[in-house]
Amino acid sequence: MQSMNTQSQTENIMLGIRDNNFDEKTTAFLADVKKSAKKAAKKAAKKAAKKAAKKAAKKAAKKADKPIVESTAPPNKNFEIAYALSKLSIIEINKEKYTWPREEIYSNAADNISKLDYPVTSGSELAFGPKKIYGIGKGVAGLIDEYLNSGTMTPFIYDYGEIP
């Protein structure tokens, strides 16, 4: 009796496979699977976006709680001085009577000053003394002092006369 029962089950399965609706059922099933996969992906994306927004809001709130501490140190003008020296170097390059070493002196001084880890308070401390910096002499020191006092740099204009 069991073998007959198994045979009828096998025939029923075979009939289902031979059924013309099999392809339509499979297509419908696959469409349902795609639809549910899209839904799950959409839900996961929403959840991830919500989590990221919550994390960003928490970070912003934490940042807002921190008080802003004002520095008591005087403002560091090293980069302003370096920028002014760089501009002088460019001016020297663009002059009609180009004098080679001055352009290089200004650009080297600007580079060295921009790398300092302490604020420049006077040009003479960089030209002479314990804080001596290579490439800064009395001429550049005078320009730095002038910049710290007045906010401008006016290089001394040498008159070499007519170059033969």
mmCIF file of C-alpha atoms in Angstrom:
data_model
loop_
_atom_site.group_PDB
_atom_site.id
_atom_site.type_symbol
_atom_site.label_atom_id
_atom_site.label_comp_id
_atom_site.label_asym_id
_atom_site.label_seq_id
_atom_site.Cartn_x
_atom_site.Cartn_y
_atom_site.Cartn_z
ATOM 1 C CA MET A 1 0.000 0.000 0.000
ATOM 2 C CA GLN A 2 2.864 2.320 0.756
ATOM 3 C CA SER A 3 4.437 1.824 -2.618
ATOM 4 C CA MET A 4 1.173 2.774 -4.259
ATOM 5 C CA ASN A 5 0.918 5.819 -2.089
ATOM 6 C CA THR A 6 4.454 6.850 -3.027
ATOM 7 C CA GLN A 7 3.736 6.267 -6.678
ATOM 8 C CA SER A 8 0.669 8.474 -6.575
ATOM 9 C CA GLN A 9 2.676 11.202 -4.862
ATOM 10 C CA THR A 10 5.345 10.961 -7.561
ATOM 11 C CA GLU A 11 2.709 11.135 -10.265
ATOM 12 C CA ASN A 12 1.181 14.186 -8.631
ATOM 13 C CA ILE A 13 4.588 15.856 -8.542
ATOM 14 C CA MET A 14 5.211 14.990 -12.170
ATOM 15 C CA LEU A 15 1.799 16.309 -13.101
ATOM 16 C CA GLY A 16 2.609 19.577 -11.351
ATOM 17 C CA ILE A 17 5.821 19.884 -13.326
ATOM 18 C CA ARG A 18 4.051 19.177 -16.570
ATOM 19 C CA ASP A 19 1.415 21.711 -15.698
ATOM 20 C CA ASN A 20 1.416 24.727 -18.008
ATOM 21 C CA ASN A 21 0.974 27.049 -15.054
ATOM 22 C CA PHE A 22 4.350 25.999 -13.626
ATOM 23 C CA ASP A 23 6.268 28.789 -15.439
ATOM 24 C CA GLU A 24 3.678 31.363 -14.446
ATOM 25 C CA LYS A 25 3.816 30.229 -10.819
ATOM 26 C CA THR A 26 7.619 30.354 -10.815
ATOM 27 C CA THR A 27 7.584 33.822 -12.355
ATOM 28 C CA ALA A 28 5.065 35.026 -9.779
ATOM 29 C CA PHE A 29 7.144 33.504 -6.971
ATOM 30 C CA LEU A 30 10.342 35.171 -8.250
ATOM 31 C CA ALA A 31 8.516 38.487 -8.567
ATOM 32 C CA ASP A 32 7.379 38.182 -4.946
ATOM 33 C CA VAL A 33 10.940 37.387 -3.865
ATOM 34 C CA LYS A 34 12.266 40.444 -5.759
ATOM 35 C CA LYS A 35 9.589 42.647 -4.243
ATOM 36 C CA SER A 36 10.341 41.475 -0.706
ATOM 37 C CA ALA A 37 14.109 41.857 -1.317
ATOM 38 C CA LYS A 38 13.579 45.441 -2.502
ATOM 39 C CA LYS A 39 11.442 46.130 0.564
ATOM 40 C CA ALA A 40 14.108 44.702 2.855
ATOM 41 C CA ALA A 41 16.862 46.722 1.159
ATOM 42 C CA LYS A 42 14.803 49.906 1.389
ATOM 43 C CA LYS A 43 14.105 49.254 5.058
ATOM 44 C CA ALA A 44 17.803 48.592 5.760
ATOM 45 C CA ALA A 45 18.821 51.793 3.934
ATOM 46 C CA LYS A 46 16.274 53.820 5.910
ATOM 47 C CA LYS A 47 17.528 52.310 9.144
ATOM 48 C CA ALA A 48 21.166 53.066 8.254
ATOM 49 C CA ALA A 49 20.326 56.664 7.277
ATOM 50 C CA LYS A 50 18.387 57.158 10.493
ATOM 51 C CA LYS A 51 21.294 55.758 12.518
ATOM 52 C CA ALA A 52 23.816 58.008 10.719
ATOM 53 C CA ALA A 53 21.638 61.088 11.256
ATOM 54 C CA LYS A 54 21.257 60.234 14.928
ATOM 55 C CA LYS A 55 25.028 59.795 15.271
ATOM 56 C CA ALA A 56 25.721 63.117 13.509
ATOM 57 C CA ALA A 57 23.197 64.920 15.705
ATOM 58 C CA LYS A 58 24.775 63.411 18.812
ATOM 59 C CA LYS A 59 28.252 64.484 17.638
ATOM 60 C CA ALA A 60 27.046 68.032 16.894
ATOM 61 C CA ALA A 61 25.388 68.279 20.304
ATOM 62 C CA LYS A 62 28.561 67.057 21.979
ATOM 63 C CA LYS A 63 30.620 69.613 20.056
ATOM 64 C CA ALA A 64 28.206 72.403 20.977
ATOM 65 C CA ASP A 65 28.553 71.562 24.671
ATOM 66 C CA LYS A 66 32.303 72.170 24.626
ATOM 67 C CA PRO A 67 33.133 75.761 25.550
ATOM 68 C CA ILE A 68 35.348 77.714 23.191
ATOM 69 C CA VAL A 69 38.576 78.580 24.959
ATOM 70 C CA GLU A 70 40.149 81.821 23.910
ATOM 71 C CA SER A 71 43.903 81.890 23.616
ATOM 72 C CA THR A 72 45.747 84.270 25.896
ATOM 73 C CA ALA A 73 48.838 84.195 23.659
ATOM 74 C CA PRO A 74 49.364 87.096 21.267
ATOM 75 C CA PRO A 75 48.356 86.373 17.668
ATOM 76 C CA ASN A 76 51.050 84.609 15.659
ATOM 77 C CA LYS A 77 52.071 86.736 12.675
ATOM 78 C CA ASN A 78 54.595 84.287 11.255
ATOM 79 C CA PHE A 79 52.481 83.380 8.249
ATOM 80 C CA GLU A 80 51.690 87.027 7.532
ATOM 81 C CA ILE A 81 55.403 87.846 7.587
ATOM 82 C CA ALA A 82 56.198 84.831 5.404
ATOM 83 C CA TYR A 83 53.484 85.865 2.940
ATOM 84 C CA ALA A 84 54.831 89.422 2.742
ATOM 85 C CA LEU A 85 58.353 88.107 2.115
ATOM 86 C CA SER A 86 57.023 85.765 -0.577
ATOM 87 C CA LYS A 87 55.339 88.710 -2.277
ATOM 88 C CA LEU A 88 58.640 90.622 -2.183
ATOM 89 C CA SER A 89 60.354 87.629 -3.763
ATOM 90 C CA ILE A 90 57.803 87.617 -6.598
ATOM 91 C CA ILE A 91 58.231 91.363 -7.072
ATOM 92 C CA GLU A 92 62.003 90.861 -7.369
ATOM 93 C CA ILE A 93 61.482 88.213 -10.067
ATOM 94 C CA ASN A 94 59.195 90.467 -12.093
ATOM 95 C CA LYS A 95 61.503 93.506 -12.038
ATOM 96 C CA GLU A 96 63.220 94.652 -15.213
ATOM 97 C CA LYS A 97 66.610 94.606 -13.537
ATOM 98 C CA TYR A 98 66.377 91.166 -11.953
ATOM 99 C CA THR A 99 68.852 90.648 -9.155
ATOM 100 C CA TRP A 100 69.215 86.949 -8.469
ATOM 101 C CA PRO A 101 70.193 86.626 -4.815
ATOM 102 C CA ARG A 102 67.509 88.921 -3.365
ATOM 103 C CA GLU A 103 64.630 86.852 -4.730
ATOM 104 C CA GLU A 104 66.161 83.709 -3.253
ATOM 105 C CA ILE A 105 66.922 85.405 0.058
ATOM 106 C CA TYR A 106 63.312 86.562 0.463
ATOM 107 C CA SER A 107 61.817 83.199 -0.493
ATOM 108 C CA ASN A 108 64.195 81.264 1.828
ATOM 109 C CA ALA A 109 63.426 83.639 4.694
ATOM 110 C CA ALA A 110 59.690 83.232 4.090
ATOM 111 C CA ASP A 111 60.049 79.452 4.095
ATOM 112 C CA ASN A 112 62.089 79.438 7.314
ATOM 113 C CA ILE A 113 59.727 81.813 9.131
ATOM 114 C CA SER A 114 56.644 79.815 8.172
ATOM 115 C CA LYS A 115 58.205 76.714 9.772
ATOM 116 C CA LEU A 116 58.838 78.356 13.158
ATOM 117 C CA ASP A 117 56.919 76.973 16.122
ATOM 118 C CA TYR A 118 57.084 80.214 18.137
ATOM 119 C CA PRO A 119 55.778 83.664 17.220
ATOM 120 C CA VAL A 120 58.211 86.204 15.811
ATOM 121 C CA THR A 121 58.391 89.272 18.045
ATOM 122 C CA SER A 122 61.245 91.110 16.321
ATOM 123 C CA GLY A 123 63.415 90.732 13.261
ATOM 124 C CA SER A 124 66.656 91.297 15.140
ATOM 125 C CA GLU A 125 66.034 88.227 17.335
ATOM 126 C CA LEU A 126 65.991 86.125 14.150
ATOM 127 C CA ALA A 127 69.092 87.781 12.705
ATOM 128 C CA PHE A 128 71.241 87.779 15.853
ATOM 129 C CA GLY A 129 71.210 86.013 19.194
ATOM 130 C CA PRO A 130 70.029 82.636 20.423
ATOM 131 C CA LYS A 131 67.061 82.431 18.022
ATOM 132 C CA LYS A 132 69.232 83.040 14.955
ATOM 133 C CA ILE A 133 67.706 81.585 11.811
ATOM 134 C CA TYR A 134 69.748 80.686 8.776
ATOM 135 C CA GLY A 135 69.016 82.988 5.848
ATOM 136 C CA ILE A 136 67.910 86.008 7.850
ATOM 137 C CA GLY A 137 70.363 88.868 8.071
ATOM 138 C CA LYS A 138 70.121 92.497 9.074
ATOM 139 C CA GLY A 139 68.316 93.491 5.856
ATOM 140 C CA VAL A 140 65.502 90.942 6.209
ATOM 141 C CA ALA A 141 65.410 91.598 9.969
ATOM 142 C CA GLY A 142 64.781 95.277 9.218
ATOM 143 C CA LEU A 143 61.923 94.326 6.880
ATOM 144 C CA ILE A 144 60.405 92.073 9.560
ATOM 145 C CA ASP A 145 60.665 94.832 12.192
ATOM 146 C CA GLU A 146 59.028 97.276 9.787
ATOM 147 C CA TYR A 147 56.197 94.799 9.134
ATOM 148 C CA LEU A 148 55.626 94.193 12.847
ATOM 149 C CA ASN A 149 55.517 97.954 13.525
ATOM 150 C CA SER A 150 53.599 99.280 10.527
ATOM 151 C CA GLY A 151 52.121 96.267 8.720
ATOM 152 C CA THR A 152 53.990 96.972 5.477
ATOM 153 C CA MET A 153 57.336 96.002 3.970
ATOM 154 C CA THR A 154 59.214 98.383 1.711
ATOM 155 C CA PRO A 155 62.514 96.981 0.513
ATOM 156 C CA PHE A 156 65.489 99.253 0.093
ATOM 157 C CA ILE A 157 65.835 100.073 -3.594
ATOM 158 C CA TYR A 158 69.393 99.675 -4.739
ATOM 159 C CA ASP A 159 70.530 101.770 -7.676
ATOM 160 C CA TYR A 160 73.132 99.753 -9.514
ATOM 161 C CA GLY A 161 73.345 102.233 -12.326
ATOM 162 C CA GLU A 162 73.623 101.110 -15.917
ATOM 163 C CA ILE A 163 74.529 97.459 -16.369
ATOM 164 C CA PRO A 164 76.904 97.140 -19.365
#
